[in-house]
Coordinates of C-alpha atoms and ligand atoms in Angstrom, one line a residue:
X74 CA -5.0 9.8 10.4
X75 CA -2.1 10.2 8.1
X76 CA -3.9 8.5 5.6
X77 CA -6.7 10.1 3.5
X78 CA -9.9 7.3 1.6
X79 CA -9.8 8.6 -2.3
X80 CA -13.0 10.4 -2.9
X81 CA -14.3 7.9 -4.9
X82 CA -14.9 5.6 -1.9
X83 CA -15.4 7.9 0.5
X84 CA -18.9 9.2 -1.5
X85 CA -19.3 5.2 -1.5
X86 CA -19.2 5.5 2.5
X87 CA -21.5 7.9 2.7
X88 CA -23.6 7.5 0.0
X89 CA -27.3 6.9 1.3
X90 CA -28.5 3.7 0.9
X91 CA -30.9 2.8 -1.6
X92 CA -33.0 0.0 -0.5
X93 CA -31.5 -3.2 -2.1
X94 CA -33.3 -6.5 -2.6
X95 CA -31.6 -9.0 0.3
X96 CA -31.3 -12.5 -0.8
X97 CA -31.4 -15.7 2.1
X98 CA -29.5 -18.6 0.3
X99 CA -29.1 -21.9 1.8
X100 CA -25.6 -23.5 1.9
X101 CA -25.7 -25.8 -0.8
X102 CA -23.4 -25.9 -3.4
X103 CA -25.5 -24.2 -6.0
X104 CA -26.7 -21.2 -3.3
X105 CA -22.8 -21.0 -2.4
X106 CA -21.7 -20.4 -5.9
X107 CA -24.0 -17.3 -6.1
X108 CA -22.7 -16.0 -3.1
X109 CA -19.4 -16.3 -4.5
X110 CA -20.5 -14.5 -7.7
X111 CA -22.0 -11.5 -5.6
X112 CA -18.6 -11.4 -4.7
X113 CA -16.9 -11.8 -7.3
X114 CA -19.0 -8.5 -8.3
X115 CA -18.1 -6.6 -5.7
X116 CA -21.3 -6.9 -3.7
X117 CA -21.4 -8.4 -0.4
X118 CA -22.8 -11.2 1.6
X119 CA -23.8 -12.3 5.2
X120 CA -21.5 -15.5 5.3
X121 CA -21.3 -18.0 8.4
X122 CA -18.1 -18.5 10.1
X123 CA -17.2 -20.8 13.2
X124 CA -16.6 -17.5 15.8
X125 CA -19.8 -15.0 14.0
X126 CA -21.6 -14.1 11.1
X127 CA -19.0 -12.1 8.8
X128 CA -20.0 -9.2 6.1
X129 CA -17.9 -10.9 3.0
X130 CA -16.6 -8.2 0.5
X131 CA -13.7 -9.2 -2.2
X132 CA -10.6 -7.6 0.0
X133 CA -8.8 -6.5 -2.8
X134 CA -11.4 -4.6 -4.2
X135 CA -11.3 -0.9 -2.6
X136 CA -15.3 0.1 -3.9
X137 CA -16.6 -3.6 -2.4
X138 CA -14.6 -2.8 1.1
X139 CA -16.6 0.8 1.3
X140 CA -19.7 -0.9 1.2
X141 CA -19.0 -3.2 4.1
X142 CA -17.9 0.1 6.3
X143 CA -21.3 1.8 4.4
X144 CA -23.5 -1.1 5.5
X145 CA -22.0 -1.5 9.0
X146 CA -21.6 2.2 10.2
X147 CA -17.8 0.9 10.8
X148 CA -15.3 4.1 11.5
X149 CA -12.9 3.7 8.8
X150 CA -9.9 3.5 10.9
X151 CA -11.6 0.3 11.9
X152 CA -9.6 -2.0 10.1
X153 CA -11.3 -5.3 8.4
X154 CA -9.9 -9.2 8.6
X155 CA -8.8 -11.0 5.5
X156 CA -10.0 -14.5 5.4
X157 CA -7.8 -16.8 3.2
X158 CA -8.3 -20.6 2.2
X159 CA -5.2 -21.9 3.2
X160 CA -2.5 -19.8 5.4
X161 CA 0.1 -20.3 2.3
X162 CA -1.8 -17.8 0.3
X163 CA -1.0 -15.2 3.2
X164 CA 2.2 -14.3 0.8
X165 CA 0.2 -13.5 -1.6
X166 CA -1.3 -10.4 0.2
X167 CA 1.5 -9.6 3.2
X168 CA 5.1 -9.4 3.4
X169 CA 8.2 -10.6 6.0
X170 CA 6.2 -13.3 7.7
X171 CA 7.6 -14.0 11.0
X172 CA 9.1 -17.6 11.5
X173 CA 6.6 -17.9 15.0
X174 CA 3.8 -16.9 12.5
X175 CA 4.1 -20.3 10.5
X176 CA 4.1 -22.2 13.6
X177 CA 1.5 -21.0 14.8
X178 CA -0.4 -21.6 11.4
X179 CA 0.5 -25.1 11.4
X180 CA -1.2 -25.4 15.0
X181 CA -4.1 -22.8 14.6
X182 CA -5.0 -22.5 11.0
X183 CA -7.7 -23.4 10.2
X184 CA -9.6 -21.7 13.2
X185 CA -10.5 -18.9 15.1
X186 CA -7.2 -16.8 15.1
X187 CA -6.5 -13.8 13.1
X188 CA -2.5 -12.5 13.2
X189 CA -1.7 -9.1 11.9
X190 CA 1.2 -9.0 9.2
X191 CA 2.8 -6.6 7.6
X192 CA 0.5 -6.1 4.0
X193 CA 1.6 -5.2 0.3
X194 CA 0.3 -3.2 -2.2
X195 CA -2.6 -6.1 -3.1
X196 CA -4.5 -5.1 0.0
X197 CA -6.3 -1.5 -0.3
X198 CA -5.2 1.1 2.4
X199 CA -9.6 0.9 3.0
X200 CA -9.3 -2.9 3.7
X201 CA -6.5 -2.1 6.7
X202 CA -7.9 1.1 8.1
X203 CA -5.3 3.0 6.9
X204 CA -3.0 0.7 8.5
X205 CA 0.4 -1.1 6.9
X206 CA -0.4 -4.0 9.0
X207 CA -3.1 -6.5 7.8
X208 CA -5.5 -9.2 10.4
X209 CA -4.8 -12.6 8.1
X210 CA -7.1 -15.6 9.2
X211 CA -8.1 -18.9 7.9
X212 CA -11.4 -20.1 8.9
X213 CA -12.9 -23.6 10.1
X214 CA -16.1 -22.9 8.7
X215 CA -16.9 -24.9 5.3
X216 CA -19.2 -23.1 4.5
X217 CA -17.1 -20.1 4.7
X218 CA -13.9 -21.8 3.2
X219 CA -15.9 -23.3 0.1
X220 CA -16.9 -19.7 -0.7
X221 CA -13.7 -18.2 -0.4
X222 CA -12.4 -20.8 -3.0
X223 CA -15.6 -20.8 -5.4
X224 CA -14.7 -17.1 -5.3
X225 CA -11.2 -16.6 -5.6
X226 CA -11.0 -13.6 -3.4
X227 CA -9.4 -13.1 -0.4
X228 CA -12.3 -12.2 2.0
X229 CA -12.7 -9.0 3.9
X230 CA -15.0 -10.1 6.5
X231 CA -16.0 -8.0 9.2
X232 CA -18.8 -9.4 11.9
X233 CA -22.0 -8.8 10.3
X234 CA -24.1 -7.0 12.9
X235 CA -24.4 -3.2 12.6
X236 CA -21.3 -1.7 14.2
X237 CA -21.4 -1.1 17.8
X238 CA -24.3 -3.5 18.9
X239 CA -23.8 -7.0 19.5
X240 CA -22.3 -9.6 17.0
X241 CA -24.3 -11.9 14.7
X242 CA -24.7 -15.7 15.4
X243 CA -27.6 -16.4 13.3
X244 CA -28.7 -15.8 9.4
X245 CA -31.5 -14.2 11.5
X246 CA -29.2 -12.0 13.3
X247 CA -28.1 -10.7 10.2
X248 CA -31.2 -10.8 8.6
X249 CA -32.1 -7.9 10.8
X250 CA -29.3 -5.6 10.9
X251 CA -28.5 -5.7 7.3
X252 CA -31.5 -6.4 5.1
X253 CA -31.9 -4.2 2.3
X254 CA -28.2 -3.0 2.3
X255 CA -26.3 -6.2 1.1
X256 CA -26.9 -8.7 -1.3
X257 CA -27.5 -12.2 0.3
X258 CA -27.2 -14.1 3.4
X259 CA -25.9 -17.7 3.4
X260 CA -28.2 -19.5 6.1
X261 CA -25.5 -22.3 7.5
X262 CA -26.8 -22.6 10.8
X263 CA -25.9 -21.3 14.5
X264 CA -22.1 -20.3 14.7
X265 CA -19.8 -22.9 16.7
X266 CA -17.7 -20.6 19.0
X267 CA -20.3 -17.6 19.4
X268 CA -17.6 -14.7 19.8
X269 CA -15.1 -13.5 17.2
X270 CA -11.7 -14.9 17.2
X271 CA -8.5 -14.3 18.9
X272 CA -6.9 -11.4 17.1
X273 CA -2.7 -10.8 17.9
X274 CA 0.0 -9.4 17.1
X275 CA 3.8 -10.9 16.7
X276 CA 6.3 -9.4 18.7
X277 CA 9.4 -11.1 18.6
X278 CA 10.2 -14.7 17.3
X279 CA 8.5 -16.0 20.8
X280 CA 6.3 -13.2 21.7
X281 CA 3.4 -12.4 21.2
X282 CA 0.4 -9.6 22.2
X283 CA -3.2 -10.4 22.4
X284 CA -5.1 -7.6 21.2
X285 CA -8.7 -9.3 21.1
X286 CA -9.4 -12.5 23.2
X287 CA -11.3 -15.3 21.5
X288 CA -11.4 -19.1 21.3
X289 CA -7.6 -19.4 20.9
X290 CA -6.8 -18.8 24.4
X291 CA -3.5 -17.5 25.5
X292 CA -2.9 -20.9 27.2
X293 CA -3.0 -22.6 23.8
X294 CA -0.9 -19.9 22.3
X295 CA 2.0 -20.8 25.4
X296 CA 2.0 -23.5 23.5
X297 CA 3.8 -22.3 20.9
X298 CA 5.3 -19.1 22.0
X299 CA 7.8 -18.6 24.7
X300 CA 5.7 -15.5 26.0
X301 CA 1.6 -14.4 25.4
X302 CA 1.0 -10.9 26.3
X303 CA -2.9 -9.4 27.4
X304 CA -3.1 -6.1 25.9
X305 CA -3.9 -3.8 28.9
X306 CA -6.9 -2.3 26.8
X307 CA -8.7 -6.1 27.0
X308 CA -9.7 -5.5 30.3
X309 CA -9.5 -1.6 30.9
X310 CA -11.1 1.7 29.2
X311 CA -8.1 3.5 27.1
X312 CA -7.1 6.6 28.5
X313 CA -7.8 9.6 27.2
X314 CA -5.1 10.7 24.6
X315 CA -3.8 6.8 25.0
X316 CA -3.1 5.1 21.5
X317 CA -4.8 1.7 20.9
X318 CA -2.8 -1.3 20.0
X319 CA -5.6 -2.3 17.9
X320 CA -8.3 0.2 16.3
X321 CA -11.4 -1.7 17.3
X322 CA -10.2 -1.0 21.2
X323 CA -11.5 2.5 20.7
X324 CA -15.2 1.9 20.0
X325 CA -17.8 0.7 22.3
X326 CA -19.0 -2.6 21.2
X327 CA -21.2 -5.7 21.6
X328 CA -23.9 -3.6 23.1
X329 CA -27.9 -4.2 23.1
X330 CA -29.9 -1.2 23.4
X331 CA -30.4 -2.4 27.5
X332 CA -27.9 -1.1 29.9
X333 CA -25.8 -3.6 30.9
X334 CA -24.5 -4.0 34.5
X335 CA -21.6 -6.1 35.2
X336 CA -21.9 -7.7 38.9
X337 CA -18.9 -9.8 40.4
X338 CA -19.5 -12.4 43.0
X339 CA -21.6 -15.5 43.0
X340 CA -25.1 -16.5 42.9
X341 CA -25.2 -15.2 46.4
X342 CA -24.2 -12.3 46.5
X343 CA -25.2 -11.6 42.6
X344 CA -29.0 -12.2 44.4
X345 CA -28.4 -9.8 47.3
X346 CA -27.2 -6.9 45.2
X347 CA -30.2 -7.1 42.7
X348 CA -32.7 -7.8 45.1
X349 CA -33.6 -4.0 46.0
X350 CA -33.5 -3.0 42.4
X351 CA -35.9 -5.0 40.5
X352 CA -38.9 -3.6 38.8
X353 CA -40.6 -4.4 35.2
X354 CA -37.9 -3.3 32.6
X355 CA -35.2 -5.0 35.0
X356 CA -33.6 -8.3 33.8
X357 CA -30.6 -10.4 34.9
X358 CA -28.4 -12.7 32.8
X359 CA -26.7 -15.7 34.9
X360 CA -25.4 -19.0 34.9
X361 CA -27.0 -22.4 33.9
X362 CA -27.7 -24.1 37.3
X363 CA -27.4 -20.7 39.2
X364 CA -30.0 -20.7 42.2
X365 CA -32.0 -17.7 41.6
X366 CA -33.9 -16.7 44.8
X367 CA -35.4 -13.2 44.0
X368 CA -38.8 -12.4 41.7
X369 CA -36.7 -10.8 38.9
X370 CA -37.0 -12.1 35.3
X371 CA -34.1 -13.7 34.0
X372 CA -32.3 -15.5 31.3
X373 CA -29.2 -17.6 31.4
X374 CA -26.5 -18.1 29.2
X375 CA -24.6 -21.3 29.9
X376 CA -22.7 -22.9 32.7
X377 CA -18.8 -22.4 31.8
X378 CA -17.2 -20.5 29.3
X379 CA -17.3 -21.7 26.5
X380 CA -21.2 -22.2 26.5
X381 CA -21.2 -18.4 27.8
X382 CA -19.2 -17.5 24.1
X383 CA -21.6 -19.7 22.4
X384 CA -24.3 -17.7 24.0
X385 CA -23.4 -14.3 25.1
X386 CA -24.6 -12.3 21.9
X387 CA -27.6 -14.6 21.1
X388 CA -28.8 -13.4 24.2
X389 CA -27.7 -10.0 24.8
X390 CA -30.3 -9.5 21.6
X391 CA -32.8 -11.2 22.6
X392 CA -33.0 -9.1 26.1
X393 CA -33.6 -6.4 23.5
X394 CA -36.0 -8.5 21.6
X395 CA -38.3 -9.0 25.0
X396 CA -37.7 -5.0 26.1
X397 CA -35.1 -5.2 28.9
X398 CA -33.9 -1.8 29.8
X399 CA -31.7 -2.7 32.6
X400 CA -29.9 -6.1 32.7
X401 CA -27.9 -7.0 35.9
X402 CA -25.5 -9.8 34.5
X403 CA -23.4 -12.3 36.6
X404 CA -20.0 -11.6 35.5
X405 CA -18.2 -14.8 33.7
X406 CA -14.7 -16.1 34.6
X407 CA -12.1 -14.4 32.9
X408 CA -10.0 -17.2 32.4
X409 CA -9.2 -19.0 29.6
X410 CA -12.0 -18.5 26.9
X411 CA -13.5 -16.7 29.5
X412 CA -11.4 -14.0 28.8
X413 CA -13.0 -13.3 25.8
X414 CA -16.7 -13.4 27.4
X415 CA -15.3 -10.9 29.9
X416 CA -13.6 -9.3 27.3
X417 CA -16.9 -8.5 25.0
X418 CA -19.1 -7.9 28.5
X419 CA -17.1 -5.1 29.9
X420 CA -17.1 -3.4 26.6
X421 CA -20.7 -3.5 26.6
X422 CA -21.2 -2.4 30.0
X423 CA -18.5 0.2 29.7
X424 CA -16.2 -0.8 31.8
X425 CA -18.2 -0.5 35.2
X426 CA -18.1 -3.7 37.3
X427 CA -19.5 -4.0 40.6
X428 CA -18.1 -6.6 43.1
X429 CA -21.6 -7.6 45.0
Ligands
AMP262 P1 -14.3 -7.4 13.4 O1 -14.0 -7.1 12.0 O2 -15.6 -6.8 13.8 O3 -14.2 -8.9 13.8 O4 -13.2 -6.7 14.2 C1 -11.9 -6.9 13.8 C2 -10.9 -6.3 14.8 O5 -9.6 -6.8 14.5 C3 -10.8 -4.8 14.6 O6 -11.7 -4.0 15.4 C4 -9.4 -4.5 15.0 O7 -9.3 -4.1 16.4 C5 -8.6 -5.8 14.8 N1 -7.7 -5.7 13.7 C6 -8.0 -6.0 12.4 N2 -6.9 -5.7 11.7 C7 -6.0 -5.2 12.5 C8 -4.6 -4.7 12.3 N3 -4.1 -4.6 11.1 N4 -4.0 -4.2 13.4 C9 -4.5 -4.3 14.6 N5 -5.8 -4.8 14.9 C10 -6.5 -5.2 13.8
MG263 MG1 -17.1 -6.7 15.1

């Protein structure tokens, strides 16, 4: 990395954690406001969003962003979203936005896209990984939105889970893998989309790369770009020496302490492969409606994509929570938001996929 973290935030990153008192607030008006003063104060706060739970830290504050890589064990070349209120404040905190960029805005914003822009000097080389680039997004959520305005800060907002296991879609979720390092968590209910949003980059006036599939599927995006490109790293492992498009491509992610096994091919077939291999610790995740024929326990987690999105990480926890070791899971379509279930499942099985 070219780029070195001043020492005063890198003894924040690594400074060990004295066990802070974690607040659950509700999402009314008056809880909300607290939130937004713990932010305000450079602490941070479990927030609810329409794709995850996010880690909310004030993104122009350099010692507030160290505490959301501290409290997540995120690399710090990992580089964090910046959650506006409106995508007109994006020139406040980036520079030369692209003309495709507004359009897309106008079709996407608010939602679950994040697009990377070239930042200024209001956005700490901590928030972007070290990067010049910045991931701007506006979200859906009110919840989230009311806090970024009762605030006043632009909101660094990684997912809230600790880094490398799977992503929060609960208060709960959060609950667990961050009380007694942050300040609060703002309870506002199940998130909508269940995986975090479509992250790209623009290429061209027409073009541009998907670096992270989500909600915002590269059909929608068609619709306002002349040409969508899937960043070869969405579906395969990085070679070695191979430089990632997008930081987070480097890191294995979205897995439960199980090993997950990715099995193509359907119900069928899924059944016939499993069959010989089941035994106590053995689990298998697969569709709503799937006809399961063989004495292995199972859960399911939806019938198309997007319930799979809505589910995927719920469940991938709670095989933990139940003490699956193995889990044998019926890969998803990888079309359309699909893509992003595939996306997140690969990851966590590390890129094996059997074809049953
Ligand atoms: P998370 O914060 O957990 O939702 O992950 C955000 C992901 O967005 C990171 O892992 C990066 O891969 C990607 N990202 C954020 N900012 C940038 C950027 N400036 N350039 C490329 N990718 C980015
Ligand atoms: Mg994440």
């Amino acid at each position: 990395m070219h780029w070195q973290l001043p020492i005063r935030q890198l003894s924040l990153l690594h400074k060990k954690h004295s066990v802070m008192e974690t607040i659950l607030l509700s999402d009314n008006d008056a809880e909300l406001l607290k939130a937004a003063q713990f932010i305000k104060d450079g602490e941070i706060v479990g927030i609810p969003t329409e794709t995850v739970y996010g880690l909310g830290a004030d993104a122009s504050n350099p010692d507030a962003v160290a505490k959301v890589f501290a409290a997540k064990g995120r690399p710090a070349d990992n580089p964090l979203i910046v959650h506006l209120a409106d995508f007109s404040d994006a020139v406040h905190y980036t520079q030369n936005i692209p003309e495709l960029a507004y359009k897309l805005a106008e079709k996407f914003c608010p939602g679950p896209l994040t697009m990377v822009l070239p930042k200024n000097e209001k956005i700490p080389m901590i928030t972007s990984g070290g990067l010049d680039t910045v991931g701007i997004r506006v979200p859906s959520h009110p919840v989230m939105h009311k806090i970024i305005e009762m605030s006043g800060c632009p909101i660094a907002a990684p997912s809230a889970n600790t880094s490398g296991y799977p992503s929060p879609t609960s208060a709960m979720h959060v609950m667990r893998d961050m009380k007694g390092k942050i300040a609060a968590v703002v309870d506002g209910g199940q998130s909508e989309f269940g995986v975090e949003s479509t992250v790209i980059s623009i290429e061209s006036n027409d073009r541009v790369r998907i670096l992270r599939p989500g909600c915002i599927t590269r059909e929608m995006l068609l619709e306002v770009c002349g040409e969508v490109i899937i960043d070869h790293a969405i579906l395969h492992e990085l070679e070695a020496g191979q430089k990632a498009a997008s930081p987070g491509m480097k890191y294995k992610h979205y897995s439960p302490k199980a090993d997950i096994i990715m099995v193509e091919g359907d119900i069928k077939s899924f059944c016939k492969y499993v069959e010989d291999k089941v035994d106590e610790k053995v689990y298998c995740l697969i569709y709503d409606g799937d006809e399961f024929t063989i004495p292995c326990k199972y859960l399911t987690y939806g019938k198309n994509s997007s319930e799979q999105a809505h589910w995927l990480f719920q469940k991938l926890r709670e095989l933990d929570d139940i003490g699956a070791e193995k889990v044998y899971v019926r890969a998803p379509s990888a079309d359309g938001v699909g893509l992003a279930v595939y996306n997140r499942l690969i990851r966590a099985a590390g890129f094996e996929v059997i074809r049953a």
